[in-house]
CSV table of C-alpha atoms and ligand atoms in Angstrom, one decimal:
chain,number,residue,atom,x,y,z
A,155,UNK,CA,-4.1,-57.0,-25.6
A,156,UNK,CA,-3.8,-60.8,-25.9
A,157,UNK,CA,-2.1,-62.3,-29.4
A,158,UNK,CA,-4.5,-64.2,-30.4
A,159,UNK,CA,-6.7,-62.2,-32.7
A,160,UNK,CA,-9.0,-62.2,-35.9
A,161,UNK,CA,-7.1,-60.9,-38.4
A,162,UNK,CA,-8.0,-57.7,-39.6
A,163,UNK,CA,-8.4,-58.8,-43.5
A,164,UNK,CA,-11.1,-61.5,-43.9
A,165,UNK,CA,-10.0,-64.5,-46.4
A,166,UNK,CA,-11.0,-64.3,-50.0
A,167,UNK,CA,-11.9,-60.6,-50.0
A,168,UNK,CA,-12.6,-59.1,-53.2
A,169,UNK,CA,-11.0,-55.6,-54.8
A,170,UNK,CA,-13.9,-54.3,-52.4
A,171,UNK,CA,-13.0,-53.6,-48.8
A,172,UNK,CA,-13.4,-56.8,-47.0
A,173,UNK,CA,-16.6,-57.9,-45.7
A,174,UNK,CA,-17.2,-58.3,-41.7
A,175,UNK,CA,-20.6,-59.3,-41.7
A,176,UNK,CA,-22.3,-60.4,-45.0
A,177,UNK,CA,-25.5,-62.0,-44.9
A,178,UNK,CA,-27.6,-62.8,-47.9
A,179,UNK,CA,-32.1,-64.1,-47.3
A,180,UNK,CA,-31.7,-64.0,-43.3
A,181,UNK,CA,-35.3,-65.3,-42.0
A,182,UNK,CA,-36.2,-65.8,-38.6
A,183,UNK,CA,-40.4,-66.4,-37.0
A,184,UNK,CA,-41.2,-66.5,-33.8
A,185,UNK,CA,-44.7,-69.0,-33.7
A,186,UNK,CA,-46.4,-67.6,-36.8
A,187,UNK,CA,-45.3,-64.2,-36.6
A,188,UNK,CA,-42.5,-63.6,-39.2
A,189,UNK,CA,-39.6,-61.5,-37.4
A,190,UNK,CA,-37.4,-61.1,-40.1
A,191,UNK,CA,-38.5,-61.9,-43.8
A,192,UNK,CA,-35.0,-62.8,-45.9
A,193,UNK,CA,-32.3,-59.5,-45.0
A,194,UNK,CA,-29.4,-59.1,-47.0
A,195,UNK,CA,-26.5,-57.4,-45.4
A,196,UNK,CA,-22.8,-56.4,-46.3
A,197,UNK,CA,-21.0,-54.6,-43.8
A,198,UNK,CA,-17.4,-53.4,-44.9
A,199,UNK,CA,-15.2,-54.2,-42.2
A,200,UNK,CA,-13.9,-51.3,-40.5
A,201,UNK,CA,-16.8,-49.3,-40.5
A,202,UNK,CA,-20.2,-48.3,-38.8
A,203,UNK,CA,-23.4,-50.3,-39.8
A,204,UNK,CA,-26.8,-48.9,-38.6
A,205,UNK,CA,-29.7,-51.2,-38.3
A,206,UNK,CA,-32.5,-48.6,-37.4
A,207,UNK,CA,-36.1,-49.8,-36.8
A,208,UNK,CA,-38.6,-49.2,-33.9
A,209,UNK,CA,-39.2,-51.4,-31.3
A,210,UNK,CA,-40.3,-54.6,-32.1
A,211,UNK,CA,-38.6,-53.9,-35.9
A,212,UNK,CA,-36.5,-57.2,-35.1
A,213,UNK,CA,-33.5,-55.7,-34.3
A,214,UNK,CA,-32.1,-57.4,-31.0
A,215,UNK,CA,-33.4,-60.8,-33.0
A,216,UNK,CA,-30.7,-59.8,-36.1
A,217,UNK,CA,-28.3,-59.0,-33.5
A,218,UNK,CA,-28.7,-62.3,-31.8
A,219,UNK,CA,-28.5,-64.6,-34.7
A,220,UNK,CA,-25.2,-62.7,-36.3
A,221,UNK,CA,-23.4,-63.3,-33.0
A,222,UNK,CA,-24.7,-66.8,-32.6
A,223,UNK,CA,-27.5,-66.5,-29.8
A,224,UNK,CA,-30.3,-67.7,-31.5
A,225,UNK,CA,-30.5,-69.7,-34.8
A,226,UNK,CA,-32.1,-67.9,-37.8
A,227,UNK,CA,-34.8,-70.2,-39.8
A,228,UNK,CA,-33.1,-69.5,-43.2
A,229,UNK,CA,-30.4,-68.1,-45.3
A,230,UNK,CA,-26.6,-67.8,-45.0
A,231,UNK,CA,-24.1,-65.2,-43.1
A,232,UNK,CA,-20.4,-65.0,-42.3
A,233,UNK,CA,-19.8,-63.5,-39.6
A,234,UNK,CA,-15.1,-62.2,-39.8
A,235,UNK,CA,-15.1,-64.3,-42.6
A,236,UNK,CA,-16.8,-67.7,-41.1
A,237,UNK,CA,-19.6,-69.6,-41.5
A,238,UNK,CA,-22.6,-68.8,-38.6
A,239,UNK,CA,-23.9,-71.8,-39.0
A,240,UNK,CA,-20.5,-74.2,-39.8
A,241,UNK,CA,-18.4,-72.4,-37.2
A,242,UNK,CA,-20.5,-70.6,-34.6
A,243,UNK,CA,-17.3,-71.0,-32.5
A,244,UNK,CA,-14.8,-69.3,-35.0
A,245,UNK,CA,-17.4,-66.4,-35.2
A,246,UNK,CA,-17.8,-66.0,-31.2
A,247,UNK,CA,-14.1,-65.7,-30.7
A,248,UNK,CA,-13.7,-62.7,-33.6
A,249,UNK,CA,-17.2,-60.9,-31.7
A,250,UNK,CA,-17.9,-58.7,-29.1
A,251,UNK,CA,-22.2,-58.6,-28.0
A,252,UNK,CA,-23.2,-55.9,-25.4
A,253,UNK,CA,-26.7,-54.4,-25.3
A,254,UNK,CA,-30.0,-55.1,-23.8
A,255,UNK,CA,-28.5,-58.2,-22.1
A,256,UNK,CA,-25.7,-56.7,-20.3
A,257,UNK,CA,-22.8,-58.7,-18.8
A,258,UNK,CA,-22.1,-57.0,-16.4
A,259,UNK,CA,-22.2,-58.4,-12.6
A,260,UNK,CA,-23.9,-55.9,-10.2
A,261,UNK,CA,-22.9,-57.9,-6.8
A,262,UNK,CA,-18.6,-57.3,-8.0
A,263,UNK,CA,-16.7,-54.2,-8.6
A,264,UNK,CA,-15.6,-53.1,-12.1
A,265,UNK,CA,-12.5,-54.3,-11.9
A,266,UNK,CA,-13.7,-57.6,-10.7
A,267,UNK,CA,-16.3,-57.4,-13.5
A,268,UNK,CA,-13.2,-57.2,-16.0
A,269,UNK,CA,-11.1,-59.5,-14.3
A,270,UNK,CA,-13.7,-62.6,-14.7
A,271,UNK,CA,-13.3,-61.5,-18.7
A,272,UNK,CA,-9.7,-62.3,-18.9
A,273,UNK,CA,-10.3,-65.4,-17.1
A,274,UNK,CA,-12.7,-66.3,-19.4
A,275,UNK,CA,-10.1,-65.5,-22.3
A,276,UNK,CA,-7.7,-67.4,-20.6
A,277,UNK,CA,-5.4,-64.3,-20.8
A,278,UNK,CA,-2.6,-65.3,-17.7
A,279,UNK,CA,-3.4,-63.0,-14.6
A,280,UNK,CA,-0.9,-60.4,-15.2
A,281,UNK,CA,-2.4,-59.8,-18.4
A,282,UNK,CA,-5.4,-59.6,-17.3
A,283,UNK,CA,-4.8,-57.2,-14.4
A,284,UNK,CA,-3.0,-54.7,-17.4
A,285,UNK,CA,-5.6,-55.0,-19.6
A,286,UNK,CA,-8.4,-54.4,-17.2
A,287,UNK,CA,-6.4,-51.6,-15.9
A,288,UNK,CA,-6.0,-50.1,-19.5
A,289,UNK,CA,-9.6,-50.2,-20.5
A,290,UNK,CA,-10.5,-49.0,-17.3
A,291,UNK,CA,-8.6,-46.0,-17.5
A,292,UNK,CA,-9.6,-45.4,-21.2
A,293,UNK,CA,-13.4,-45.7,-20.6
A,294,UNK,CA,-13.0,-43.5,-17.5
A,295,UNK,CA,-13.9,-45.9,-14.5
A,296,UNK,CA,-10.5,-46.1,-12.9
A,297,UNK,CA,-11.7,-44.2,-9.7
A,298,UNK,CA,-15.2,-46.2,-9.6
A,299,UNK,CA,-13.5,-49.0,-10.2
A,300,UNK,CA,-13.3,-50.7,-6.5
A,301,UNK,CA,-17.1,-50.3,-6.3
A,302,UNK,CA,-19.7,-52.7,-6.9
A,303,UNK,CA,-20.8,-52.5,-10.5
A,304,UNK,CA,-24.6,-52.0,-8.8
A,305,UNK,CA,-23.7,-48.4,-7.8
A,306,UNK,CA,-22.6,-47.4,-11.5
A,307,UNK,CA,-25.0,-44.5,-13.0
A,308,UNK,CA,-26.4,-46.6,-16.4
A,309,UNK,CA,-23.8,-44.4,-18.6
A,310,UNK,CA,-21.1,-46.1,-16.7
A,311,UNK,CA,-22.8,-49.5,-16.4
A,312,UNK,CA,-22.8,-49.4,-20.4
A,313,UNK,CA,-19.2,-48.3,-20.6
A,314,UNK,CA,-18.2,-51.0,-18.3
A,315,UNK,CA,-20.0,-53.7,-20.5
A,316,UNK,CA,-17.8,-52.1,-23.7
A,317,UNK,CA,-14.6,-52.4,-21.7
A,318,UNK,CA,-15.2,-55.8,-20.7
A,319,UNK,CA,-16.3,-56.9,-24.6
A,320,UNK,CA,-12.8,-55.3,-25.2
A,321,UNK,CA,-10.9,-57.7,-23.2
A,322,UNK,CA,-11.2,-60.8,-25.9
A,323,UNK,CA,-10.0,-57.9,-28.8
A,324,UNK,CA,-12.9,-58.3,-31.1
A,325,UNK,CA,-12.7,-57.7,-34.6
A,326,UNK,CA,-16.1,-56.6,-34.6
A,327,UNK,CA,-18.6,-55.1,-31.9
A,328,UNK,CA,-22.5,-55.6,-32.0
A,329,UNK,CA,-24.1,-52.8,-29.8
A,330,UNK,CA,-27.7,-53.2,-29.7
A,331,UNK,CA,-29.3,-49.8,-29.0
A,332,UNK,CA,-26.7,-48.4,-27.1
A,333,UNK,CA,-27.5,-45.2,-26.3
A,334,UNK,CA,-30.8,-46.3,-25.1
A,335,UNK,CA,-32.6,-44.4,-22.0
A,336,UNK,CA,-29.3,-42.7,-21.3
A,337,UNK,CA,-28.7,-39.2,-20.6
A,338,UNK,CA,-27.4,-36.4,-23.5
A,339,UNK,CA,-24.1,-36.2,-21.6
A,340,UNK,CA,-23.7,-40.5,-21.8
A,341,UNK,CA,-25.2,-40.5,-25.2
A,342,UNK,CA,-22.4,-38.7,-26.4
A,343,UNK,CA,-19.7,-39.8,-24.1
A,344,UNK,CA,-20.8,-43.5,-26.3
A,345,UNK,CA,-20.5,-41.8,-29.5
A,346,UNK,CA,-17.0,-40.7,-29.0
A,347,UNK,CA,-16.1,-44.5,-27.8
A,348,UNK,CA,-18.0,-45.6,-31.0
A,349,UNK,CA,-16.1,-43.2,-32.7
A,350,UNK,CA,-12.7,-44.2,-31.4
A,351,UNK,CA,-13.6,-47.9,-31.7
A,352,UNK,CA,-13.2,-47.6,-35.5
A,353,UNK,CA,-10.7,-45.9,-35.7
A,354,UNK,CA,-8.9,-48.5,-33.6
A,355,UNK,CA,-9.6,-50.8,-36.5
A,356,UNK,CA,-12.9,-52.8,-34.8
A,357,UNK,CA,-16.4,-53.0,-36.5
A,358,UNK,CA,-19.2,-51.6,-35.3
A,359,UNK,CA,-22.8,-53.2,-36.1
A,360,UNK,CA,-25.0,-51.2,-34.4
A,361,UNK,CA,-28.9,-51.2,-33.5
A,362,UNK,CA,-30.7,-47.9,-32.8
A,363,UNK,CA,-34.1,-46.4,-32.9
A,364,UNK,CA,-32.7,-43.0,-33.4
A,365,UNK,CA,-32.1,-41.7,-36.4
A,366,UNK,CA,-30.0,-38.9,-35.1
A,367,UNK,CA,-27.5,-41.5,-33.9
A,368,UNK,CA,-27.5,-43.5,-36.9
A,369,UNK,CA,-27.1,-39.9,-38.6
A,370,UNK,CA,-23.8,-38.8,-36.6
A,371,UNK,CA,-22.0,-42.4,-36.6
A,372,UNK,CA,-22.9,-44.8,-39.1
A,373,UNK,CA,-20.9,-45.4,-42.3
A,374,UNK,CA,-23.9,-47.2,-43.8
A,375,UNK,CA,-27.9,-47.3,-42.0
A,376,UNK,CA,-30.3,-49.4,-43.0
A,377,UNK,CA,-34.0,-49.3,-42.7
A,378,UNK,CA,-35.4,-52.3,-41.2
A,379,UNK,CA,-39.3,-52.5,-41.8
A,380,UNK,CA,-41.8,-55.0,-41.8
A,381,UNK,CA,-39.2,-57.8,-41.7
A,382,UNK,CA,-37.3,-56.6,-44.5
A,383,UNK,CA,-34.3,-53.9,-45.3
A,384,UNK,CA,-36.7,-51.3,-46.6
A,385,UNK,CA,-33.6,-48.9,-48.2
A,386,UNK,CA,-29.6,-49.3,-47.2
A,387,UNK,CA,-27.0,-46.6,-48.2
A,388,UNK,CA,-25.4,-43.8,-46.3
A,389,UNK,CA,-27.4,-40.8,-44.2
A,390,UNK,CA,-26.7,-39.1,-47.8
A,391,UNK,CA,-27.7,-41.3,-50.1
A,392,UNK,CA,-30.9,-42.0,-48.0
A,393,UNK,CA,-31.6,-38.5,-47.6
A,394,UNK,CA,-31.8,-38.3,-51.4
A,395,UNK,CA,-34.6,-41.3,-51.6
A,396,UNK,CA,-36.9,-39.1,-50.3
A,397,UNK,CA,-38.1,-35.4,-52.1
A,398,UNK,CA,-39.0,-33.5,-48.9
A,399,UNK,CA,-37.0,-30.1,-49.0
A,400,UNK,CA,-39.0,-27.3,-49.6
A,401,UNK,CA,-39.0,-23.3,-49.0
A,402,UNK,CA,-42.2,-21.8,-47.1
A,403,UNK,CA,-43.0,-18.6,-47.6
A,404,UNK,CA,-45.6,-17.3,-44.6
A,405,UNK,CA,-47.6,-13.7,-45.6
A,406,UNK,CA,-50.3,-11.6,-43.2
A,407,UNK,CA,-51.8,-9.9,-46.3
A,408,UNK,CA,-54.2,-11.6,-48.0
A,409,UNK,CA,-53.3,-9.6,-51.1
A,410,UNK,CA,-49.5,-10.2,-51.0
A,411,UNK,CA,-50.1,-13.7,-50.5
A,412,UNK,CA,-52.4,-14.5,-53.6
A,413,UNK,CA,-49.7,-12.5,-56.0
A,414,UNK,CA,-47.0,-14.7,-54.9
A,415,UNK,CA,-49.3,-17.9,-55.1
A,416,UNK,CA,-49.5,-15.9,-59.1
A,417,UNK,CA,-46.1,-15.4,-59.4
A,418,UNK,CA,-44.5,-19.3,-58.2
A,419,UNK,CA,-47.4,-21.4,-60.2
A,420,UNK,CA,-45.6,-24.3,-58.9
A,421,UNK,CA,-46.2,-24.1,-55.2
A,422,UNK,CA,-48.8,-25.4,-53.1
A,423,UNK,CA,-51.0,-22.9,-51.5
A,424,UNK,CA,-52.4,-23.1,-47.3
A,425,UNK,CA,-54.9,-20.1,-47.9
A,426,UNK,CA,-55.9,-20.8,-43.7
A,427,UNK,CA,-51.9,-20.1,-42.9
A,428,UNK,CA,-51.3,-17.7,-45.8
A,429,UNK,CA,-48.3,-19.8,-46.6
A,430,UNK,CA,-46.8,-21.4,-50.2
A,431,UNK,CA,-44.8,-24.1,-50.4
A,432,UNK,CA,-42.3,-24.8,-53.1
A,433,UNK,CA,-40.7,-27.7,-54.0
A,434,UNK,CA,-36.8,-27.0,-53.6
A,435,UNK,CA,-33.5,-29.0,-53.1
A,436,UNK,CA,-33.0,-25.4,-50.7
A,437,UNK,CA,-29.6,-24.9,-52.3
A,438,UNK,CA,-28.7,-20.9,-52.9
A,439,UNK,CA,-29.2,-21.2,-56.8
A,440,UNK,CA,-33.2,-22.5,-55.9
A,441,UNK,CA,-33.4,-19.8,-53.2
A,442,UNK,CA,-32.6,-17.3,-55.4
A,443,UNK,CA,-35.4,-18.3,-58.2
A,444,UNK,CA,-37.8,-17.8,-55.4
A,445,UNK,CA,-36.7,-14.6,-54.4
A,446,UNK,CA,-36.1,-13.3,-57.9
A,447,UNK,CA,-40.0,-14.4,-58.9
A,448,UNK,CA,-40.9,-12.6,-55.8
A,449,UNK,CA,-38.9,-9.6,-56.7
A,450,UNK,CA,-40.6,-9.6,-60.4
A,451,UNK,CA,-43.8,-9.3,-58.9
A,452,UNK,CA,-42.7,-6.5,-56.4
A,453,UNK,CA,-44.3,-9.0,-53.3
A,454,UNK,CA,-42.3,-9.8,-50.3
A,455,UNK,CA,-42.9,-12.4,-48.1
A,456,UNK,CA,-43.2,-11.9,-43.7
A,457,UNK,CA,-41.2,-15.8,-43.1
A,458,UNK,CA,-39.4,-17.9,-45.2
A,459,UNK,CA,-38.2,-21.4,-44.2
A,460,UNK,CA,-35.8,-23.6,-46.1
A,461,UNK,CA,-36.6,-27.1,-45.1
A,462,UNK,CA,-34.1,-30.0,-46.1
A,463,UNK,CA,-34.9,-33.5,-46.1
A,464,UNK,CA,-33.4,-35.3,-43.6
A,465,UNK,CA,-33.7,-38.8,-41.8
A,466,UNK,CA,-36.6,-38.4,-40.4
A,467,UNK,CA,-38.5,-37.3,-43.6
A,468,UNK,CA,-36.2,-41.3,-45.5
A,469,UNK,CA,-37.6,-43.1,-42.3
A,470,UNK,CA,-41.2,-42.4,-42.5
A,471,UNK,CA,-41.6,-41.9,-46.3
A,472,UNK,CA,-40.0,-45.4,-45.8
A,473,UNK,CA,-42.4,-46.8,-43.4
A,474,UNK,CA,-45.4,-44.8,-43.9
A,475,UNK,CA,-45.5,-43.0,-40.8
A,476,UNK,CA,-48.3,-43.9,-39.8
A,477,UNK,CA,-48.2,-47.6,-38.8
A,478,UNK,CA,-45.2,-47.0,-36.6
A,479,UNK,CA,-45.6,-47.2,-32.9
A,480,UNK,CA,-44.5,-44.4,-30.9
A,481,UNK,CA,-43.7,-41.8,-33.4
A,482,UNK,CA,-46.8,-39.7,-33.7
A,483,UNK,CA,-45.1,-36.7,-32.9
A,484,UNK,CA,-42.6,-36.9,-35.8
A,485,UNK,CA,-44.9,-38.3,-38.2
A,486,UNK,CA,-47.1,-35.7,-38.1
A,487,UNK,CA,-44.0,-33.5,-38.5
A,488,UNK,CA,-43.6,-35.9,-41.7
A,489,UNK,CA,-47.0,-35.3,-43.2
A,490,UNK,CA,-46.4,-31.6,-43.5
A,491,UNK,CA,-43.3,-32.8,-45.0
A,492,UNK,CA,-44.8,-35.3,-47.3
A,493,UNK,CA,-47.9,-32.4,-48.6
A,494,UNK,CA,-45.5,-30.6,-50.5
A,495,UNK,CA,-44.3,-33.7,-52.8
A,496,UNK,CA,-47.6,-34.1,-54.0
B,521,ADP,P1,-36.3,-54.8,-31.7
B,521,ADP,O1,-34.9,-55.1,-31.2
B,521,ADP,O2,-36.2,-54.1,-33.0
B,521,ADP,O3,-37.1,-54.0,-30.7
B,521,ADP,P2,-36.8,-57.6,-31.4
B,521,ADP,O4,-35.9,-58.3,-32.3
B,521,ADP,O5,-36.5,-57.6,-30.0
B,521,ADP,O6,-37.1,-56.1,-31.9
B,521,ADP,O7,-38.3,-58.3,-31.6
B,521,ADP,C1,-38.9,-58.4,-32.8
B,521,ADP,C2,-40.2,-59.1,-32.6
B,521,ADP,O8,-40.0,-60.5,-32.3
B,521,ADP,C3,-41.1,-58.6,-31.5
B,521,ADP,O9,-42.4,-58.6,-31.9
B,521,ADP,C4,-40.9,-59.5,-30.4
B,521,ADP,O10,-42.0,-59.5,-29.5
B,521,ADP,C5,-40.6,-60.8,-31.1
B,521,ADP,N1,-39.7,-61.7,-30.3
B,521,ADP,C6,-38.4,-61.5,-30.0
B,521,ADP,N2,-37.9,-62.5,-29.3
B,521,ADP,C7,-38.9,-63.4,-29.1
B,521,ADP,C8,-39.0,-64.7,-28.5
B,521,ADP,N3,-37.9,-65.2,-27.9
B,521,ADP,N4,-40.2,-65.3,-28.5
B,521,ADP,C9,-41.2,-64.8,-29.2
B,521,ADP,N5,-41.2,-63.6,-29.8
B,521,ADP,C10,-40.1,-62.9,-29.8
């Protein structure tokens, strides 16, 4: 790796750990349409951001003007401690972007790919050729790596544009939907390099319209929505925003099923399905009340579910579901969620 890297502790740091991205009233419009409408961010460095949005939510556009692509219309970030806007330079050399707008030359081999980075480091040849052989090897494309970077399977195409971000040593990575129309197997072959970026000390800012990946990696998601962070906090902390668990208790017999609705006045009856819902954190203690009240009135139930909130339930309580593209399937999922709070 060359020398001449970021320091891992940004200047003038508080007792807190260290910021790597902080931006504070970010606002960026494309004609009149308003893209992103003033977003606060403060990303601890050393750990694993999630911006999650659909498509269209303005995430490549955030992604763009923290590593210095495009220019935002308003407000302030530092980017490894400097200035976006004062030192755009200071900020590129302390970044690593890979994403939509892959690097990576299709007509060259990987190796050739990675060899054109160190040159454009200015890390001496014999560097270069130990570096490129080192990330290589740890991303897995030492045997593919005499072949043109066209023939690479998109799992490995993604993996090569990592290793060759890698080259310059970034402090912090941007990955802008990373996982992205590839394959279970890739998906989480990119998580475990996620993964072991961090704990090699890098930063991860990363964009995804899943909110199972944001669920397994990030340190911190936040919900981007309408042009604005619509909640920030861990998986945990978002999970408790929303008050979606409940137990369902399913019966065939008519009878049986209006003495429970007697015996748990706080549930919400479905006389078509024969089915109560009950409002419940679904930890044992809550299970038990139900089963106790059942007991009591000498009724037992054919199904019972325990349903937890999870990300999906913080996403769409978040965005209403409904005016979402592309996510009919899990907002209805989210409605049946949502007639229980009520
Ligand atoms: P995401 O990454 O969340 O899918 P983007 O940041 O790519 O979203 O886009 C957000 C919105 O901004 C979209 O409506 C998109 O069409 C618009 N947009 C992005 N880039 C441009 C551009 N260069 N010119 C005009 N509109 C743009």
């Amino acid at each position: 790796m060359p020398s001449s890297v970021m320091p891992t502790t940004i200047p003038g740091s508080g007792p807190q750990a260290p910021a790597a991205v902080s931006a504070v009233g970010l606002r960026k419009s494309y004609g009149d349409k308003t893209v992103l409408d003033g977003i606060d961010l403060r990303i601890p460095a050393g750990s694993v951001f999630a911006l999650l949005g659909p498509n269209g939510a303005g995430k490549t556009t955030t992604v763009k003007i923290l590593s210095t692509l495009v220019p935002a219309d308003g407000g302030q970030a530092q980017v490894a401690g400097h200035d976006l806007a004062a030192a755009a330079q200071d900020v590129r050399g302390a970044i690593g972007v890979t994403g939509q707008f892959s690097a990576v030359d299709g007509l060259i081999t990987g190796e050739e790919n990675m060899l054109l980075m160190a040159d454009l480091h200015l890390i001496p040849r014999g560097e270069g050729r130990r570096i490129a052989a080192e990330l290589l090897e740890r991303f897995g494309l030492t045997e593919a790596a005499k072949k043109p970077a066209s023939t690479y399977s998109g799992g490995m195409k993604r993996r090569l544009d990592i290793a060759m971000t890698l080259v310059g040593d970034p402090r912090i990575i941007f990955l802008d939907e990373p996982t992205t129309g590839l394959d279970p197997r890739s998906r989480h072959t990119m998580w475990q390099i996620i993964r072991e970026l961090v704990t090699s000390g890098v930063t991860v800012f990363l964009t995804t319209q899943y909110l199972e990946e944001a669920d397994e990696l990030a340190d911190r998601i936040a919900v981007l929505h309408d042009g604005r962070i619509a909640a920030e906090g861990t998986a945990e902390e978002l999970k408790r925003l929303v008050p979606g668990g409940h137990v369902r208790l399913r019966f065939t017999d008519p009878e049986v099923y209006r003495a429970a609705a007697t015996a748990l006045p706080g549930s919400t009856a479905d006389d078509e399905a024969l089915a109560l819902h009950i409002p419940s954190d679904g930890s044992q203690r809550a299970l038990r009340t139900v089963l106790d009240h059942l007991d009591d009135a000498g009724v037992e139930a054919d199904e019972l579910t325990v349903h937890t909130p999870d990300l999906d339930d913080v996403f769409f309580a978040l965005t209403d579901g409904a005016g979402v593209p592309g996510q009919t399937a899990q907002s209805a999922q989210s409605d049946a969620t949502k007639e229980t709070v009520r």
